[in-house]
Amino acid sequence: MATLRDIKRRINAVSNTKQITKAMKMVAAAKLRKAQARMIQMRPYAEKMNSVIAALSGGEGDLHPLLVQRPRRTIELLVLTSDRGLCGAFNSNVLKEAERTISGWKAENFRVSISVVGRKARDYFKRRKVEMRNEWTGLSGKLVYSDVRRIAEDIIENYMNEAIDEVFIVYNQFKTVISQEVVVAQLVPMAPPESEKGGEGPEEASTVFIYEPSQQAILSQLLPKNIEVQIYRALLESQASEEAARMTAMENATKNADEMIDSLTLQYNKARQASITAELMDIVGGVEALKG
Amino acid sequence: MAEKLTLDIVTPYGHVFTGEVDEIVASGSDGELGILPDHIPLITTLKIGMLTYRKGSETAHFFVNWGYAEIGPDRVTIIADSAEKSEDIDVERAKKAMQRAEERLKQIEKFDEGRARAALERSMMRIQVAEKQTAR
C-alpha cells in the first residue's frame, strides 16, 4: 500500500493538472466563440458568391478551365489539421480519412499529391516518409486572408499547368460544439453551383444578364476568388472544430481529474485511518504491557 | 415598377450595409456606373473605388476594394473583398499604408510591383473616400 506521503503527492499533481485543463478549456471556449463568429460572418459572402457564379455559368461547364473536368491522372488532397494537439480525436480523424482516401485513389492507379495545412498533418506524413507537395503551418489562431490567397494561388497554378487534375480538400466540418464531421469535398474543377431556391438568390436562372466587361472575363476573376473563399471557409470551419474539440477534450480531462482526486482522497483517508488505528493499537498494547 | 433598390454590400467579414436606397453610383471596371430602379440585369466587376448611394436627401459613401455587382430591377448586391463606410475608414492607417507603398515602389527590385501599386491605389482611394461625409 502506498504511503500517505505518496498519495498526497499524487493528489497535488492531479489537481495541478486539473487547473491546467480547466484553464485550457476556458481559453478554447473563448477562441471557439471568436471562430464561430467569423464563420457566421463569412456565410452571406460565400452564398452570394455562389449565386453569382450560378447565374454566370448557367449550367454550362466549359466556359473556364476551372470548370472543366480533365481526365484524372494526378489527384491532389489538401489536408487541414491544427498546429497544436490536445484536442481529442480532431487530427487523427482527419488523418485517418485522408489515409483512407489516398489508398483508395492509389488502388485505382491515380497519382496522388498531398498538400497539408497544420503542423500535425505535416509531422504525420513526414514520419511516414510520404512526400508532400506543399505545406503551410502556423496559420491557426491568426488566420489572415493573404495566407488563404497564397494557398489558392498555389493550387490554381498547379492545376492550370496540369501538374494536378483534380483537387480535394479534407477537413473537420463544424456541426455543433459537441460534434464535428470529417468531410472530403471537391475543390477543383468546380461543379457549377446550383442556384439556391428562394427569393435571396439571383432573380431567376432564366434571367438574361448583361456582362461587363464580358462573361468570360468576369468568370476568370470570380472562379479563382471562389476557390479562395472555399478554402477560407474550410479553414474557418476547421478552426472552429479544433477549438470545439479541444474544449470537449479538456472538459473530459477536468472531469477525469476530479474523479481521480475523489478516489485518491478516499484512499488517502483510508490510509490515514489505518495508520491512526495502528498507532492506537501500539499505544494500547504498550499500556497493557506496562500493566502486566 | 420597382420604386426602390435594395442595396446589399457583403464582404468576408459580414454585411456592411443592407437597406433600401433610391440611387447608386459605383465604379465599375469599365467606368462609373449610375444605377436607378428598374435597371436591366447586369453583372459587372468593380475596381477599387467609391460607391455612393442616395436615399431621399441622404447620401453616403463607401470605399469598395475590388468586387462584383449583381444588379437586378429592384436589388443590387455588391460582393467585395472589403468595404467601409466613409466615416469608418481609419485614415491614419491608410496614410501609413500609402507611405509604405510609396517606399516600396522606389525599390521595385525588392518588392512585387503589382502588389505595391494596388496597395497605393487602395490607400489613396481610402483617403479620398474618407474625406466625403454622409450628407443628410
XYZ file of C-alpha atoms in Angstrom:
428
model
C 0.000 0.000 0.000
C 1.210 3.453 -0.939
C 2.372 5.610 1.885
C 0.450 8.674 2.997
C 3.036 10.977 1.538
C 2.914 9.272 -1.873
C -0.834 9.627 -2.072
C -0.707 13.247 -1.014
C 1.846 13.936 -3.709
C -0.335 12.340 -6.352
C -3.362 14.340 -5.258
C -1.359 17.523 -5.649
C -0.118 16.522 -9.068
C -3.584 15.664 -10.300
C -5.099 18.878 -9.019
C -2.368 20.875 -10.746
C -3.205 19.125 -13.982
C -6.853 19.822 -13.380
C -6.185 23.520 -13.085
C -4.346 23.495 -16.394
C -7.040 21.578 -18.241
C -9.681 23.862 -16.798
C -7.818 26.939 -17.989
C -7.310 25.395 -21.418
C -10.992 24.640 -21.639
C -11.836 28.238 -20.897
C -9.360 29.536 -23.477
C -10.720 27.122 -26.067
C -14.269 28.292 -25.315
C -13.296 31.917 -25.879
C -11.493 31.070 -29.117
C -14.408 28.970 -30.268
C -16.772 31.904 -29.861
C -14.497 34.053 -31.996
C -14.064 31.386 -34.668
C -17.791 30.780 -34.785
C -18.481 34.484 -35.215
C -16.071 34.638 -38.156
C -17.713 31.622 -39.696
C -21.134 33.212 -39.459
C -19.845 36.495 -40.878
C -18.401 34.634 -43.818
C -21.598 32.832 -44.730
C -23.557 35.539 -46.601
C -20.484 36.337 -48.679
C -19.946 32.743 -49.719
C -23.633 32.301 -50.502
C -23.838 35.441 -52.636
C -20.733 34.402 -54.465
C -22.217 31.009 -55.229
C -25.368 32.575 -56.554
C -23.444 34.935 -58.833
C -21.383 32.057 -60.172
C -24.527 30.024 -60.700
C -26.020 32.904 -62.670
C -22.815 33.296 -64.644
C -22.019 29.738 -65.536
C -25.663 28.916 -66.187
C -25.071 25.188 -66.131
C -22.523 25.216 -68.944
C -19.308 23.583 -67.865
C -16.758 24.655 -70.431
C -16.613 28.417 -70.043
C -13.453 28.350 -67.997
C -10.640 25.847 -67.383
C -11.507 25.783 -63.697
C -14.904 24.367 -64.598
C -13.637 21.722 -66.995
C -13.213 18.146 -65.884
C -9.995 16.777 -67.358
C -9.197 13.067 -67.397
C -7.962 12.217 -63.926
C -4.318 11.389 -63.648
C -2.980 13.154 -60.613
C -5.284 13.948 -57.746
C -4.321 16.352 -55.031
C -5.559 16.145 -51.481
C -5.397 19.207 -49.269
C -5.406 18.099 -45.645
C -6.413 20.582 -42.972
C -5.267 19.926 -39.422
C -4.278 22.016 -36.443
C -0.841 23.101 -35.347
C -1.325 22.059 -31.756
C -2.550 18.922 -30.133
C -4.629 18.278 -27.017
C -7.829 18.414 -28.964
C -9.111 14.875 -28.764
C -9.525 12.924 -31.972
C -9.674 16.082 -34.076
C -6.468 15.498 -36.019
C -6.469 11.721 -36.078
C -9.973 11.710 -37.574
C -8.857 13.878 -40.456
C -5.650 11.942 -40.981
C -7.457 8.608 -40.914
C -9.891 9.820 -43.543
C -7.027 11.239 -45.605
C -5.168 7.947 -45.441
C -8.288 6.053 -46.485
C -8.949 8.391 -49.418
C -5.363 8.266 -50.600
C -5.146 4.490 -50.553
C -8.468 4.360 -52.407
C -7.019 6.521 -55.153
C -3.796 4.594 -55.246
C -5.759 1.381 -55.661
C -7.290 2.911 -58.769
C -3.822 3.771 -60.058
C -4.069 7.543 -59.783
C -1.056 9.565 -58.850
C -1.664 11.293 -55.567
C -0.164 14.574 -54.492
C -0.561 15.881 -50.963
C -0.602 19.372 -49.566
C -1.068 19.977 -45.887
C -2.092 22.774 -43.597
C -1.092 22.478 -39.966
C 1.866 21.056 -38.143
C 0.051 17.873 -37.169
C -0.510 16.727 -40.736
C 2.987 17.699 -41.751
C 4.544 15.679 -38.950
C 2.246 12.754 -39.648
C 3.256 12.456 -43.296
C 6.887 13.206 -42.564
C 7.021 10.362 -40.059
C 5.622 8.037 -42.691
C 8.093 9.370 -45.257
C 5.271 10.432 -47.545
C 6.241 13.243 -49.834
C 4.211 16.431 -49.622
C 3.895 18.849 -52.477
C 3.433 21.816 -50.214
C 2.913 22.614 -46.551
C 1.615 25.560 -44.625
C 1.970 25.790 -40.895
C 1.369 28.408 -38.248
C -1.930 29.546 -39.706
C -4.254 28.594 -36.895
C -5.144 31.210 -34.375
C -4.285 34.127 -36.593
C -5.784 33.155 -39.901
C -5.454 36.004 -42.382
C -6.863 36.219 -45.839
C -3.496 36.698 -47.531
C -2.406 33.240 -46.354
C -5.525 31.791 -47.886
C -4.735 33.595 -51.115
C -1.267 32.022 -51.181
C -2.719 28.553 -50.808
C -5.329 29.177 -53.500
C -2.798 30.669 -55.901
C -0.536 27.677 -55.489
C -3.348 25.238 -56.165
C -4.695 27.139 -59.151
C -1.237 27.483 -60.651
C -0.585 23.775 -60.378
C -3.989 22.989 -61.766
C -3.554 25.322 -64.700
C -0.191 23.894 -65.720
C -1.722 20.425 -65.410
C 0.530 19.190 -62.643
C -2.672 18.199 -60.889
C -6.003 17.382 -62.480
C -8.324 17.418 -59.547
C -8.169 18.804 -56.032
C -9.995 17.581 -52.973
C -9.948 19.032 -49.508
C -10.383 17.051 -46.310
C -11.266 18.832 -43.090
C -13.422 18.826 -39.983
C -16.756 20.408 -40.637
C -18.247 22.209 -37.698
C -21.665 20.786 -36.861
C -22.180 21.684 -33.241
C -19.893 22.239 -30.298
C -20.003 18.551 -29.471
C -19.948 17.121 -32.965
C -17.581 17.664 -35.835
C -17.657 15.693 -39.016
C -14.782 14.922 -41.361
C -15.717 15.740 -44.934
C -13.928 15.277 -48.230
C -15.002 17.902 -50.735
C -14.006 18.602 -54.301
C -12.346 21.963 -54.799
C -11.223 21.949 -58.429
C -12.627 21.638 -61.023
C -15.688 23.311 -59.704
C -19.085 21.909 -60.316
C -21.242 24.899 -61.232
C -23.183 25.547 -58.035
C -26.907 25.013 -58.093
C -28.671 28.320 -57.782
C -30.300 28.435 -54.409
C -34.057 28.379 -54.235
C -35.952 31.226 -52.663
C -36.025 34.974 -53.062
C -32.491 35.506 -51.821
C -30.712 34.126 -54.846
C -30.245 35.751 -58.215
C -33.527 36.685 -59.832
C -34.237 33.513 -61.766
C -31.812 31.260 -63.531
C -33.579 32.299 -66.691
C -32.777 35.995 -66.253
C -30.501 37.139 -69.007
C -27.725 39.268 -67.604
C -25.576 41.745 -69.384
C -21.940 41.286 -68.513
C -19.373 43.954 -68.171
C -16.616 43.532 -69.352
C -17.638 40.030 -70.544
C -18.922 36.776 -69.148
C -15.550 35.162 -69.717
C -13.627 37.987 -68.085
C -15.828 38.030 -65.017
C -15.664 34.266 -64.627
C -11.912 34.238 -64.882
C -11.736 36.611 -61.918
C -14.574 35.143 -59.973
C -13.646 31.469 -60.109
C -10.182 31.794 -58.547
C -11.800 34.031 -55.960
C -14.348 31.375 -55.238
C -11.622 28.825 -54.626
C -10.078 31.208 -52.126
C -13.432 31.597 -50.469
C -13.973 27.865 -50.264
C -10.555 27.287 -48.743
C -11.097 30.154 -46.338
C -14.436 28.735 -45.339
C -12.978 25.275 -44.793
C -10.160 26.740 -42.707
C -12.622 28.637 -40.550
C -14.736 25.528 -40.092
C -11.659 23.519 -39.240
C -10.558 26.120 -36.751
C -13.915 26.286 -35.020
C -13.970 22.481 -34.909
C -10.486 22.398 -33.427
C -11.437 24.688 -30.584
C -14.690 22.831 -30.016
C -12.838 19.511 -29.935
C -10.265 20.950 -27.559
C -12.970 22.310 -25.314
C -14.673 18.915 -25.115
C -11.381 17.114 -24.578
C -10.364 19.483 -21.811
C -13.744 19.261 -20.163
C -13.422 15.480 -20.085
C -9.902 15.758 -18.746
C -11.107 18.060 -15.984
C -13.887 15.621 -15.137
C -11.448 12.711 -15.052
C -9.104 14.668 -12.823
C -11.998 15.313 -10.445
C -12.823 11.620 -10.300
C -9.196 10.749 -9.728
C -8.884 13.285 -6.933
C -12.001 11.831 -5.289
C -10.718 8.284 -5.373
C -7.243 9.329 -4.259
C -8.702 11.314 -1.382
C -10.676 8.275 -0.323
C -7.516 6.186 -0.457
C -5.656 8.855 1.477
C -8.288 8.962 4.204
C -8.338 5.191 4.443
C -4.571 5.091 4.761
C -4.654 7.829 7.378
C -7.345 5.961 9.305
C -5.307 2.788 9.104
C -2.183 4.477 10.416
C -4.097 6.065 13.306
C -5.634 2.709 14.182
C -2.201 1.118 14.044
C -0.778 3.785 16.332
C -3.668 3.367 18.770
C -3.128 -0.378 18.820
C 0.527 0.256 19.611
C -0.301 2.557 22.474
C -2.972 0.253 23.878
C -0.559 -2.641 23.514
C 2.118 -0.687 25.358
C -0.243 0.221 28.214
C -1.363 -3.395 28.529
C 2.267 -4.478 28.683
C 3.100 -1.938 31.436
C 0.075 -3.060 33.476
C 1.274 -6.652 33.343
C -42.148 49.001 -61.486
C -39.669 48.899 -58.730
C -39.667 52.063 -56.705
C -36.563 51.455 -54.671
C -33.377 49.486 -54.853
C -32.325 47.109 -52.120
C -28.614 47.588 -51.702
C -26.661 44.820 -50.048
C -22.917 45.047 -49.535
C -21.301 41.817 -48.358
C -17.674 41.115 -47.518
C -15.948 38.119 -45.948
C -16.355 39.967 -42.662
C -20.122 40.195 -42.868
C -22.788 42.538 -44.174
C -21.520 46.088 -44.371
C -24.783 47.607 -45.459
C -28.300 46.420 -46.180
C -31.138 48.765 -46.958
C -33.407 50.434 -49.449
C -31.989 53.301 -51.462
C -33.038 55.450 -54.414
C -29.869 55.645 -56.443
C -26.425 54.090 -56.520
C -23.227 55.207 -58.182
C -20.477 52.585 -58.347
C -17.083 52.413 -60.001
C -17.314 49.583 -62.468
C -14.162 48.283 -64.070
C -15.259 49.859 -67.347
C -16.204 53.170 -65.789
C -18.630 54.857 -63.449
C -21.995 53.272 -63.221
C -25.196 55.011 -62.172
C -27.958 52.693 -61.121
C -31.620 53.589 -60.701
C -34.528 51.244 -60.006
C -35.579 49.043 -62.937
C -32.066 48.694 -64.211
C -31.526 45.941 -66.755
C -29.959 42.799 -65.150
C -26.209 43.251 -65.169
C -23.205 41.593 -63.623
C -20.047 43.644 -63.570
C -16.707 43.765 -61.871
C -15.851 46.725 -59.682
C -12.477 48.289 -59.332
C -11.014 49.851 -56.224
C -13.188 52.875 -55.815
C -16.085 54.668 -54.260
C -19.672 53.622 -54.048
C -22.271 56.253 -53.330
C -25.922 55.801 -52.594
C -28.699 58.340 -52.297
C -31.722 57.746 -50.170
C -34.088 60.695 -50.112
C -31.834 63.597 -49.257
C -29.215 61.404 -47.627
C -26.049 60.488 -49.486
C -23.430 58.138 -48.096
C -20.117 56.972 -49.463
C -18.313 53.670 -49.215
C -14.822 52.606 -50.032
C -15.059 49.376 -52.020
C -11.994 47.242 -52.550
C -12.481 45.290 -55.736
C -15.539 43.155 -56.193
C -18.636 42.387 -58.176
C -22.026 43.900 -58.522
C -25.064 41.886 -59.368
C -27.764 44.255 -60.489
C -31.411 43.377 -60.853
C -34.505 45.554 -61.289
C -35.035 46.016 -57.564
C -31.830 44.871 -55.902
C -28.132 45.452 -56.112
C -25.716 43.067 -54.436
C -22.126 44.125 -54.026
C -19.644 41.378 -53.232
C -16.366 42.982 -52.215
C -13.071 41.993 -50.635
C -13.620 44.767 -48.175
C -15.888 47.762 -47.895
C -16.003 50.588 -45.403
C -18.340 53.484 -44.877
C -16.554 56.813 -45.235
C -16.836 57.546 -41.505
C -15.401 54.161 -40.550
C -12.193 54.474 -42.541
C -9.036 54.518 -40.490
C -7.294 57.464 -42.165
C -4.109 57.121 -40.124
C -3.719 53.556 -41.202
C -4.405 54.436 -44.825
C -1.778 57.176 -44.721
C 0.763 54.792 -43.291
C -0.108 52.226 -45.939
C 0.329 54.879 -48.604
C 3.780 55.794 -47.336
C 4.781 52.176 -47.169
C 3.575 51.547 -50.706
C 5.449 54.589 -51.979
C 8.630 53.401 -50.284
C 8.258 50.040 -51.914
C 7.687 51.487 -55.345
C 11.025 53.262 -55.017
C 12.781 49.930 -54.600
C 10.939 47.921 -57.161
C 13.611 45.294 -57.460
C 12.928 44.160 -53.874
C 9.136 44.126 -53.886
C 6.306 42.970 -56.087
C 5.396 45.998 -58.131
C 1.819 44.998 -58.853
C 1.109 44.479 -55.195
C 2.674 47.756 -54.152
C 0.716 49.610 -56.824
C -2.534 48.033 -55.696
C -1.737 48.938 -52.094
C -1.007 52.512 -53.118
C -4.230 52.743 -55.060
C -6.210 51.318 -52.166
C -4.772 53.678 -49.607
C -5.214 56.738 -51.823
C -8.798 55.816 -52.549
C -9.462 55.233 -48.849
C -8.169 58.695 -48.003
C -10.215 60.194 -50.785
C -13.407 58.488 -49.668
C -12.797 59.316 -46.018
C -12.961 62.999 -46.875
C -16.532 62.637 -48.098
C -19.030 62.841 -45.339
C -22.509 61.452 -45.198
C -24.866 64.289 -46.065
C -28.429 64.371 -44.897
